[in-house]
Structure formats: C-alpha cells, structure tokens
PDB file of N, CA, C and O in Angstrom:
ATOM      1  N   MET C 865     -70.798  95.472  86.979  1.00 49.00           N
ATOM      2  CA  MET C 865     -70.399  96.464  85.989  1.00 49.00           C
ATOM      3  C   MET C 865     -68.883  96.497  85.876  1.00 49.00           C
ATOM      4  O   MET C 865     -68.194  96.475  86.867  1.00 49.00           O
ATOM      5  N   ILE C 866     -68.381  96.548  84.677  1.00 57.00           N
ATOM      6  CA  ILE C 866     -66.931  96.463  84.445  1.00 57.00           C
ATOM      7  C   ILE C 866     -66.179  97.651  85.028  1.00 57.00           C
ATOM      8  O   ILE C 866     -65.044  97.541  85.389  1.00 57.00           O
ATOM      9  N   ARG C 867     -66.791  98.820  85.169  1.00 59.00           N
ATOM     10  CA  ARG C 867     -66.134  99.997  85.731  1.00 59.00           C
ATOM     11  C   ARG C 867     -65.729  99.781  87.201  1.00 59.00           C
ATOM     12  O   ARG C 867     -64.901 100.486  87.696  1.00 59.00           O
ATOM     13  N   ASP C 868     -66.369  98.873  87.840  1.00 66.00           N
ATOM     14  CA  ASP C 868     -66.107  98.634  89.265  1.00 66.00           C
ATOM     15  C   ASP C 868     -64.823  97.814  89.460  1.00 66.00           C
ATOM     16  O   ASP C 868     -64.301  97.726  90.548  1.00 66.00           O
ATOM     17  N   LYS C 869     -64.344  97.203  88.418  1.00 77.00           N
ATOM     18  CA  LYS C 869     -63.134  96.358  88.543  1.00 77.00           C
ATOM     19  C   LYS C 869     -61.904  97.214  88.330  1.00 77.00           C
ATOM     20  O   LYS C 869     -61.897  98.172  87.552  1.00 77.00           O
ATOM     21  N   LYS C 870     -60.838  96.838  89.011  1.00 82.00           N
ATOM     22  CA  LYS C 870     -59.601  97.573  88.938  1.00 82.00           C
ATOM     23  C   LYS C 870     -58.776  97.061  87.729  1.00 82.00           C
ATOM     24  O   LYS C 870     -58.705  95.891  87.482  1.00 82.00           O
ATOM     25  N   LEU C 871     -58.135  98.003  87.072  1.00 95.00           N
ATOM     26  CA  LEU C 871     -57.292  97.691  85.938  1.00 95.00           C
ATOM     27  C   LEU C 871     -55.843  97.956  86.355  1.00 95.00           C
ATOM     28  O   LEU C 871     -55.572  98.902  87.090  1.00 95.00           O
ATOM     29  N   ALA C 872     -54.923  97.125  85.932  1.00 97.00           N
ATOM     30  CA  ALA C 872     -53.495  97.339  86.229  1.00 97.00           C
ATOM     31  C   ALA C 872     -52.716  97.444  84.917  1.00 97.00           C
ATOM     32  O   ALA C 872     -52.936  96.678  83.970  1.00 97.00           O
ATOM     33  N   VAL C 873     -51.832  98.392  84.880  1.00 98.00           N
ATOM     34  CA  VAL C 873     -50.886  98.554  83.774  1.00 98.00           C
ATOM     35  C   VAL C 873     -49.491  98.326  84.327  1.00 98.00           C
ATOM     36  O   VAL C 873     -49.095  99.046  85.272  1.00 98.00           O
ATOM     37  N   ILE C 874     -48.817  97.338  83.822  1.00 98.00           N
ATOM     38  CA  ILE C 874     -47.490  96.979  84.368  1.00 98.00           C
ATOM     39  C   ILE C 874     -46.412  97.525  83.443  1.00 98.00           C
ATOM     40  O   ILE C 874     -46.386  97.249  82.277  1.00 98.00           O
ATOM     41  N   GLY C 875     -45.583  98.367  84.034  1.00 97.00           N
ATOM     42  CA  GLY C 875     -44.506  99.054  83.279  1.00 97.00           C
ATOM     43  C   GLY C 875     -44.953 100.413  82.877  1.00 97.00           C
ATOM     44  O   GLY C 875     -45.854 100.587  82.076  1.00 97.00           O
ATOM     45  N   LEU C 876     -44.347 101.446  83.469  1.00 97.00           N
ATOM     46  CA  LEU C 876     -44.748 102.807  83.218  1.00 97.00           C
ATOM     47  C   LEU C 876     -43.708 103.540  82.358  1.00 97.00           C
ATOM     48  O   LEU C 876     -43.179 104.569  82.697  1.00 97.00           O
ATOM     49  N   GLY C 877     -43.483 102.965  81.196  1.00 95.00           N
ATOM     50  CA  GLY C 877     -42.555 103.500  80.231  1.00 95.00           C
ATOM     51  C   GLY C 877     -43.308 104.296  79.172  1.00 95.00           C
ATOM     52  O   GLY C 877     -44.416 104.808  79.402  1.00 95.00           O
ATOM     53  N   TYR C 878     -42.744 104.327  77.964  1.00 95.00           N
ATOM     54  CA  TYR C 878     -43.332 105.163  76.922  1.00 95.00           C
ATOM     55  C   TYR C 878     -44.677 104.665  76.394  1.00 95.00           C
ATOM     56  O   TYR C 878     -45.407 105.418  75.767  1.00 95.00           O
ATOM     57  N   VAL C 879     -45.029 103.411  76.637  1.00 96.00           N
ATOM     58  CA  VAL C 879     -46.365 102.897  76.275  1.00 96.00           C
ATOM     59  C   VAL C 879     -47.235 102.829  77.521  1.00 96.00           C
ATOM     60  O   VAL C 879     -48.362 103.289  77.491  1.00 96.00           O
ATOM     61  N   GLY C 880     -46.727 102.237  78.572  1.00 97.00           N
ATOM     62  CA  GLY C 880     -47.540 101.993  79.762  1.00 97.00           C
ATOM     63  C   GLY C 880     -48.030 103.247  80.488  1.00 97.00           C
ATOM     64  O   GLY C 880     -49.189 103.313  80.929  1.00 97.00           O
ATOM     65  N   LEU C 881     -47.170 104.266  80.585  1.00 98.00           N
ATOM     66  CA  LEU C 881     -47.597 105.479  81.345  1.00 98.00           C
ATOM     67  C   LEU C 881     -48.740 106.199  80.616  1.00 98.00           C
ATOM     68  O   LEU C 881     -49.738 106.509  81.293  1.00 98.00           O
ATOM     69  N   PRO C 882     -48.646 106.490  79.328  1.00 97.00           N
ATOM     70  CA  PRO C 882     -49.795 107.158  78.688  1.00 97.00           C
ATOM     71  C   PRO C 882     -51.059 106.315  78.778  1.00 97.00           C
ATOM     72  O   PRO C 882     -52.173 106.849  78.961  1.00 97.00           O
ATOM     73  N   LEU C 883     -50.946 104.999  78.630  1.00 98.00           N
ATOM     74  CA  LEU C 883     -52.089 104.117  78.740  1.00 98.00           C
ATOM     75  C   LEU C 883     -52.728 104.185  80.156  1.00 98.00           C
ATOM     76  O   LEU C 883     -53.903 104.350  80.312  1.00 98.00           O
ATOM     77  N   ALA C 884     -51.879 104.037  81.176  1.00 98.00           N
ATOM     78  CA  ALA C 884     -52.363 104.107  82.543  1.00 98.00           C
ATOM     79  C   ALA C 884     -53.003 105.460  82.845  1.00 98.00           C
ATOM     80  O   ALA C 884     -54.030 105.577  83.551  1.00 98.00           O
ATOM     81  N   THR C 885     -52.404 106.529  82.335  1.00 98.00           N
ATOM     82  CA  THR C 885     -52.916 107.881  82.565  1.00 98.00           C
ATOM     83  C   THR C 885     -54.315 108.031  81.948  1.00 98.00           C
ATOM     84  O   THR C 885     -55.202 108.586  82.595  1.00 98.00           O
ATOM     85  N   GLU C 886     -54.476 107.565  80.732  1.00 97.00           N
ATOM     86  CA  GLU C 886     -55.809 107.704  80.087  1.00 97.00           C
ATOM     87  C   GLU C 886     -56.853 106.855  80.808  1.00 97.00           C
ATOM     88  O   GLU C 886     -57.968 107.322  81.075  1.00 97.00           O
ATOM     89  N   PHE C 887     -56.531 105.628  81.154  1.00 97.00           N
ATOM     90  CA  PHE C 887     -57.485 104.758  81.901  1.00 97.00           C
ATOM     91  C   PHE C 887     -57.758 105.423  83.280  1.00 97.00           C
ATOM     92  O   PHE C 887     -58.888 105.348  83.730  1.00 97.00           O
ATOM     93  N   GLY C 888     -56.740 105.979  83.895  1.00 97.00           N
ATOM     94  CA  GLY C 888     -56.903 106.587  85.223  1.00 97.00           C
ATOM     95  C   GLY C 888     -57.776 107.795  85.246  1.00 97.00           C
ATOM     96  O   GLY C 888     -58.157 108.304  86.305  1.00 97.00           O
ATOM     97  N   LYS C 889     -58.106 108.329  84.087  1.00 96.00           N
ATOM     98  CA  LYS C 889     -59.061 109.462  84.025  1.00 96.00           C
ATOM     99  C   LYS C 889     -60.495 109.029  84.170  1.00 96.00           C
ATOM    100  O   LYS C 889     -61.356 109.845  84.496  1.00 96.00           O
ATOM    101  N   VAL C 890     -60.740 107.723  83.879  1.00 95.00           N
ATOM    102  CA  VAL C 890     -62.157 107.266  83.862  1.00 95.00           C
ATOM    103  C   VAL C 890     -62.480 106.097  84.743  1.00 95.00           C
ATOM    104  O   VAL C 890     -63.643 105.798  84.978  1.00 95.00           O
ATOM    105  N   ARG C 891     -61.409 105.378  85.240  1.00 94.00           N
ATOM    106  CA  ARG C 891     -61.713 104.217  86.092  1.00 94.00           C
ATOM    107  C   ARG C 891     -60.514 103.914  86.995  1.00 94.00           C
ATOM    108  O   ARG C 891     -59.381 104.333  86.750  1.00 94.00           O
ATOM    109  N   SER C 892     -60.763 103.151  88.037  1.00 95.00           N
ATOM    110  CA  SER C 892     -59.730 102.768  88.967  1.00 95.00           C
ATOM    111  C   SER C 892     -58.623 102.004  88.274  1.00 95.00           C
ATOM    112  O   SER C 892     -58.862 100.968  87.648  1.00 95.00           O
ATOM    113  N   THR C 893     -57.395 102.540  88.328  1.00 97.00           N
ATOM    114  CA  THR C 893     -56.285 101.980  87.618  1.00 97.00           C
ATOM    115  C   THR C 893     -55.051 101.974  88.496  1.00 97.00           C
ATOM    116  O   THR C 893     -54.746 102.960  89.224  1.00 97.00           O
ATOM    117  N   LEU C 894     -54.322 100.899  88.458  1.00 98.00           N
ATOM    118  CA  LEU C 894     -53.035 100.812  89.151  1.00 98.00           C
ATOM    119  C   LEU C 894     -51.938 100.832  88.091  1.00 98.00           C
ATOM    120  O   LEU C 894     -51.931  99.989  87.218  1.00 98.00           O
ATOM    121  N   GLY C 895     -51.045 101.794  88.196  1.00 98.00           N
ATOM    122  CA  GLY C 895     -49.868 101.822  87.359  1.00 98.00           C
ATOM    123  C   GLY C 895     -48.736 101.247  88.169  1.00 98.00           C
ATOM    124  O   GLY C 895     -48.400 101.746  89.216  1.00 98.00           O
ATOM    125  N   PHE C 896     -48.155 100.190  87.679  1.00 98.00           N
ATOM    126  CA  PHE C 896     -47.099  99.478  88.426  1.00 98.00           C
ATOM    127  C   PHE C 896     -45.758  99.560  87.670  1.00 98.00           C
ATOM    128  O   PHE C 896     -45.717  99.340  86.470  1.00 98.00           O
ATOM    129  N   ASP C 897     -44.701  99.835  88.433  1.00 98.00           N
ATOM    130  CA  ASP C 897     -43.351  99.789  87.879  1.00 98.00           C
ATOM    131  C   ASP C 897     -42.412  99.284  88.956  1.00 98.00           C
ATOM    132  O   ASP C 897     -42.626  99.631  90.159  1.00 98.00           O
ATOM    133  N   ILE C 898     -41.372  98.562  88.596  1.00 97.00           N
ATOM    134  CA  ILE C 898     -40.448  98.033  89.581  1.00 97.00           C
ATOM    135  C   ILE C 898     -39.478  99.103  90.101  1.00 97.00           C
ATOM    136  O   ILE C 898     -38.841  98.906  91.144  1.00 97.00           O
ATOM    137  N   SER C 899     -39.393 100.197  89.400  1.00 97.00           N
ATOM    138  CA  SER C 899     -38.439 101.284  89.774  1.00 97.00           C
ATOM    139  C   SER C 899     -39.086 102.204  90.804  1.00 97.00           C
ATOM    140  O   SER C 899     -40.047 102.945  90.487  1.00 97.00           O
ATOM    141  N   GLU C 900     -38.627 102.112  92.049  1.00 97.00           N
ATOM    142  CA  GLU C 900     -39.161 102.983  93.100  1.00 97.00           C
ATOM    143  C   GLU C 900     -38.935 104.466  92.809  1.00 97.00           C
ATOM    144  O   GLU C 900     -39.789 105.278  93.102  1.00 97.00           O
ATOM    145  N   SER C 901     -37.808 104.802  92.189  1.00 97.00           N
ATOM    146  CA  SER C 901     -37.538 106.192  91.898  1.00 97.00           C
ATOM    147  C   SER C 901     -38.489 106.703  90.783  1.00 97.00           C
ATOM    148  O   SER C 901     -38.965 107.863  90.869  1.00 97.00           O
ATOM    149  N   ARG C 902     -38.816 105.858  89.816  1.00 97.00           N
ATOM    150  CA  ARG C 902     -39.776 106.214  88.786  1.00 97.00           C
ATOM    151  C   ARG C 902     -41.147 106.424  89.378  1.00 97.00           C
ATOM    152  O   ARG C 902     -41.839 107.400  89.066  1.00 97.00           O
ATOM    153  N   VAL C 903     -41.550 105.551  90.277  1.00 98.00           N
ATOM    154  CA  VAL C 903     -42.858 105.670  90.931  1.00 98.00           C
ATOM    155  C   VAL C 903     -42.923 106.957  91.718  1.00 98.00           C
ATOM    156  O   VAL C 903     -43.891 107.696  91.666  1.00 98.00           O
ATOM    157  N   GLU C 904     -41.887 107.253  92.483  1.00 97.00           N
ATOM    158  CA  GLU C 904     -41.879 108.479  93.313  1.00 97.00           C
ATOM    159  C   GLU C 904     -41.963 109.712  92.413  1.00 97.00           C
ATOM    160  O   GLU C 904     -42.676 110.670  92.722  1.00 97.00           O
ATOM    161  N   GLU C 905     -41.190 109.729  91.325  1.00 97.00           N
ATOM    162  CA  GLU C 905     -41.230 110.873  90.407  1.00 97.00           C
ATOM    163  C   GLU C 905     -42.620 111.103  89.866  1.00 97.00           C
ATOM    164  O   GLU C 905     -43.116 112.234  89.819  1.00 97.00           O
ATOM    165  N   LEU C 906     -43.288 110.012  89.469  1.00 97.00           N
ATOM    166  CA  LEU C 906     -44.659 110.126  88.917  1.00 97.00           C
ATOM    167  C   LEU C 906     -45.673 110.534  89.984  1.00 97.00           C
ATOM    168  O   LEU C 906     -46.583 111.309  89.698  1.00 97.00           O
ATOM    169  N   ARG C 907     -45.495 110.039  91.189  1.00 96.00           N
ATOM    170  CA  ARG C 907     -46.385 110.476  92.291  1.00 96.00           C
ATOM    171  C   ARG C 907     -46.259 111.961  92.542  1.00 96.00           C
ATOM    172  O   ARG C 907     -47.233 112.601  92.979  1.00 96.00           O
ATOM    173  N   LEU C 908     -45.103 112.519  92.274  1.00 96.00           N
ATOM    174  CA  LEU C 908     -44.891 113.972  92.448  1.00 96.00           C
ATOM    175  C   LEU C 908     -45.394 114.750  91.230  1.00 96.00           C
ATOM    176  O   LEU C 908     -45.304 115.969  91.228  1.00 96.00           O
ATOM    177  N   GLY C 909     -45.899 114.037  90.218  1.00 95.00           N
ATOM    178  CA  GLY C 909     -46.476 114.707  89.047  1.00 95.00           C
ATOM    179  C   GLY C 909     -45.489 115.038  87.962  1.00 95.00           C
ATOM    180  O   GLY C 909     -45.762 115.877  87.116  1.00 95.00           O
ATOM    181  N   ASN C 910     -44.323 114.403  87.991  1.00 95.00           N
ATOM    182  CA  ASN C 910     -43.297 114.663  86.959  1.00 95.00           C
ATOM    183  C   ASN C 910     -43.022 113.428  86.164  1.00 95.00           C
ATOM    184  O   ASN C 910     -42.911 112.319  86.699  1.00 95.00           O
ATOM    185  N   ASP C 911     -42.827 113.627  84.858  1.00 96.00           N
ATOM    186  CA  ASP C 911     -42.432 112.544  84.007  1.00 96.00           C
ATOM    187  C   ASP C 911     -41.205 112.983  83.198  1.00 96.00           C
ATOM    188  O   ASP C 911     -41.358 113.778  82.246  1.00 96.00           O
ATOM    189  N   TYR C 912     -40.040 112.510  83.546  1.00 94.00           N
ATOM    190  CA  TYR C 912     -38.823 112.953  82.888  1.00 94.00           C
ATOM    191  C   TYR C 912     -38.741 112.496  81.433  1.00 94.00           C
ATOM    192  O   TYR C 912     -38.032 113.079  80.640  1.00 94.00           O
ATOM    193  N   THR C 913     -39.517 111.473  81.060  1.00 93.00           N
ATOM    194  CA  THR C 913     -39.523 111.014  79.664  1.00 93.00           C
ATOM    195  C   THR C 913     -40.435 111.870  78.804  1.00 93.00           C
ATOM    196  O   THR C 913     -40.421 111.738  77.575  1.00 93.00           O
ATOM    197  N   ARG C 914     -41.231 112.718  79.431  1.00 94.00           N
ATOM    198  CA  ARG C 914     -42.151 113.632  78.722  1.00 94.00           C
ATOM    199  C   ARG C 914     -43.207 112.918  77.861  1.00 94.00           C
ATOM    200  O   ARG C 914     -43.676 113.459  76.863  1.00 94.00           O
ATOM    201  N   GLU C 915     -43.579 111.710  78.313  1.00 95.00           N
ATOM    202  CA  GLU C 915     -44.646 110.998  77.636  1.00 95.00           C
ATOM    203  C   GLU C 915     -46.005 111.600  77.984  1.00 95.00           C
ATOM    204  O   GLU C 915     -46.925 111.615  77.176  1.00 95.00           O
ATOM    205  N   VAL C 916     -46.134 112.071  79.226  1.00 97.00           N
ATOM    206  CA  VAL C 916     -47.344 112.747  79.688  1.00 97.00           C
ATOM    207  C   VAL C 916     -46.938 114.013  80.420  1.00 97.00           C
ATOM    208  O   VAL C 916     -45.889 114.082  81.009  1.00 97.00           O
ATOM    209  N   THR C 917     -47.856 114.957  80.411  1.00 96.00           N
ATOM    210  CA  THR C 917     -47.597 116.216  81.110  1.00 96.00           C
ATOM    211  C   THR C 917     -48.037 116.128  82.574  1.00 96.00           C
ATOM    212  O   THR C 917     -48.799 115.197  82.946  1.00 96.00           O
ATOM    213  N   SER C 918     -47.619 117.067  83.371  1.00 96.00           N
ATOM    214  CA  SER C 918     -48.058 117.155  84.757  1.00 96.00           C
ATOM    215  C   SER C 918     -49.574 117.302  84.845  1.00 96.00           C
ATOM    216  O   SER C 918     -50.222 116.749  85.703  1.00 96.00           O
ATOM    217  N   ASP C 919     -50.122 118.100  83.908  1.00 97.00           N
ATOM    218  CA  ASP C 919     -51.585 118.298  83.870  1.00 97.00           C
ATOM    219  C   ASP C 919     -52.313 116.979  83.579  1.00 97.00           C
ATOM    220  O   ASP C 919     -53.335 116.703  84.144  1.00 97.00           O
ATOM    221  N   GLU C 920     -51.792 116.196  82.641  1.00 97.00           N
ATOM    222  CA  GLU C 920     -52.412 114.922  82.327  1.00 97.00           C
ATOM    223  C   GLU C 920     -52.389 113.981  83.532  1.00 97.00           C
ATOM    224  O   GLU C 920     -53.379 113.307  83.821  1.00 97.00           O
ATOM    225  N   LEU C 921     -51.263 113.945  84.230  1.00 97.00           N
ATOM    226  CA  LEU C 921     -51.181 113.111  85.435  1.00 97.00           C
ATOM    227  C   LEU C 921     -52.169 113.594  86.492  1.00 97.00           C
ATOM    228  O   LEU C 921     -52.815 112.791  87.151  1.00 97.00           O
ATOM    229  N   ALA C 922     -52.295 114.871  86.626  1.00 97.00           N
ATOM    230  CA  ALA C 922     -53.244 115.441  87.626  1.00 97.00           C
ATOM    231  C   ALA C 922     -54.708 115.105  87.274  1.00 97.00           C
ATOM    232  O   ALA C 922     -55.539 114.892  88.177  1.00 97.00           O
ATOM    233  N   ARG C 923     -55.005 115.038  85.988  1.00 97.00           N
ATOM    234  CA  ARG C 923     -56.365 114.730  85.577  1.00 97.00           C
ATOM    235  C   ARG C 923     -56.707 113.227  85.735  1.00 97.00           C
ATOM    236  O   ARG C 923     -57.879 112.847  85.674  1.00 97.00           O
ATOM    237  N   ALA C 924     -55.692 112.402  85.914  1.00 97.00           N
ATOM    238  CA  ALA C 924     -55.926 110.953  86.082  1.00 97.00           C
ATOM    239  C   ALA C 924     -56.249 110.669  87.556  1.00 97.00           C
ATOM    240  O   ALA C 924     -55.465 110.099  88.275  1.00 97.00           O
ATOM    241  N   ILE C 925     -57.427 111.121  87.967  1.00 97.00           N
ATOM    242  CA  ILE C 925     -57.774 111.088  89.392  1.00 97.00           C
ATOM    243  C   ILE C 925     -58.022 109.699  89.947  1.00 97.00           C
ATOM    244  O   ILE C 925     -57.996 109.485  91.148  1.00 97.00           O
ATOM    245  N   TYR C 926     -58.198 108.711  89.079  1.00 96.00           N
ATOM    246  CA  TYR C 926     -58.377 107.334  89.531  1.00 96.00           C
ATOM    247  C   TYR C 926     -57.120 106.497  89.418  1.00 96.00           C
ATOM    248  O   TYR C 926     -57.149 105.274  89.577  1.00 96.00           O
ATOM    249  N   LEU C 927     -55.983 107.131  89.110  1.00 97.00           N
ATOM    250  CA  LEU C 927     -54.755 106.437  88.908  1.00 97.00           C
ATOM    251  C   LEU C 927     -53.943 106.390  90.203  1.00 97.00           C
ATOM    252  O   LEU C 927     -53.666 107.441  90.812  1.00 97.00           O
ATOM    253  N   ASN C 928     -53.570 105.171  90.623  1.00 97.00           N
ATOM    254  CA  ASN C 928     -52.645 104.987  91.739  1.00 97.00           C
ATOM    255  C   ASN C 928     -51.401 104.358  91.155  1.00 97.00           C
ATOM    256  O   ASN C 928     -51.466 103.496  90.271  1.00 97.00           O
ATOM    257  N   ILE C 929     -50.246 104.819  91.644  1.00 98.00           N
ATOM    258  CA  ILE C 929     -48.992 104.371  91.132  1.00 98.00           C
ATOM    259  C   ILE C 929     -48.209 103.660  92.247  1.00 98.00           C
ATOM    260  O   ILE C 929     -48.146 104.203  93.343  1.00 98.00           O
ATOM    261  N   SER C 930     -47.618 102.510  91.948  1.00 98.00           N
ATOM    262  CA  SER C 930     -46.965 101.740  92.949  1.00 98.00           C
ATOM    263  C   SER C 930     -45.805 100.892  92.403  1.00 98.00           C
ATOM    264  O   SER C 930     -45.817 100.527  91.215  1.00 98.00           O
ATOM    265  N   SER C 931     -44.867 100.575  93.278  1.00 97.00           N
ATOM    266  CA  SER C 931     -43.816  99.611  92.956  1.00 97.00           C
ATOM    267  C   SER C 931     -43.915  98.390  93.882  1.00 97.00           C
ATOM    268  O   SER C 931     -43.031  97.552  93.890  1.00 97.00           O
ATOM    269  N   ASN C 932     -45.004  98.292  94.628  1.00 97.00           N
ATOM    270  CA  ASN C 932     -45.226  97.236  95.586  1.00 97.00           C
ATOM    271  C   ASN C 932     -46.017  96.123  94.933  1.00 97.00           C
ATOM    272  O   ASN C 932     -47.169  96.320  94.541  1.00 97.00           O
ATOM    273  N   CYS C 933     -45.419  94.936  94.789  1.00 95.00           N
ATOM    274  CA  CYS C 933     -46.095  93.820  94.137  1.00 95.00           C
ATOM    275  C   CYS C 933     -47.390  93.425  94.848  1.00 95.00           C
ATOM    276  O   CYS C 933     -48.332  92.923  94.200  1.00 95.00           O
ATOM    277  N   ASP C 934     -47.494  93.659  96.154  1.00 95.00           N
ATOM    278  CA  ASP C 934     -48.684  93.312  96.876  1.00 95.00           C
ATOM    279  C   ASP C 934     -49.887  94.130  96.395  1.00 95.00           C
ATOM    280  O   ASP C 934     -51.055  93.668  96.569  1.00 95.00           O
ATOM    281  N   ASP C 935     -49.659  95.286  95.817  1.00 94.00           N
ATOM    282  CA  ASP C 935     -50.740  96.106  95.318  1.00 94.00           C
ATOM    283  C   ASP C 935     -51.431  95.511  94.104  1.00 94.00           C
ATOM    284  O   ASP C 935     -52.560  95.804  93.757  1.00 94.00           O
ATOM    285  N   LEU C 936     -50.677  94.646  93.391  1.00 90.00           N
ATOM    286  CA  LEU C 936     -51.250  93.979  92.212  1.00 90.00           C
ATOM    287  C   LEU C 936     -52.255  92.938  92.638  1.00 90.00           C
ATOM    288  O   LEU C 936     -53.170  92.641  91.970  1.00 90.00           O
TER     289      LEU C 936
END
C-alpha cells in the first residue's frame, strides 16, 4: 500500500513547508532543509515566514523535520 511508504519534501520554504505540512497530516513525511536553525524553529512549532500556522504544524502528526542527510 502506498501509504506505508515514506515521502520526503526537500526544502522547507514557501512551497515545501505547506506541502510537507499537508502530506504530514495523512502519511509519514520527512521535511528536509539544510538550515539547522530553520529546522529547529519548525520543530518548536514556529514558522517565521508565516506560510503555515502553529496549529497546522501541530496537526501534521506524521511530519518529521530534519537537516540530517542520513534521514533521507
């Protein structure tokens, strides 16, 4: 079943973050960005670009965010 496979979104900017957030609401998703500070900010539930709200991030229960290439 396709839902069992992990999806990765590379780049958590104005396109990648909303996409990763929506996928992360329904299936296992890895949001990847090379910026460790960006990843930490998102892990804390904040998006300074205001592309997604804290509530949207919280609802993305299957979303994992990383800057570690090994996670890909």
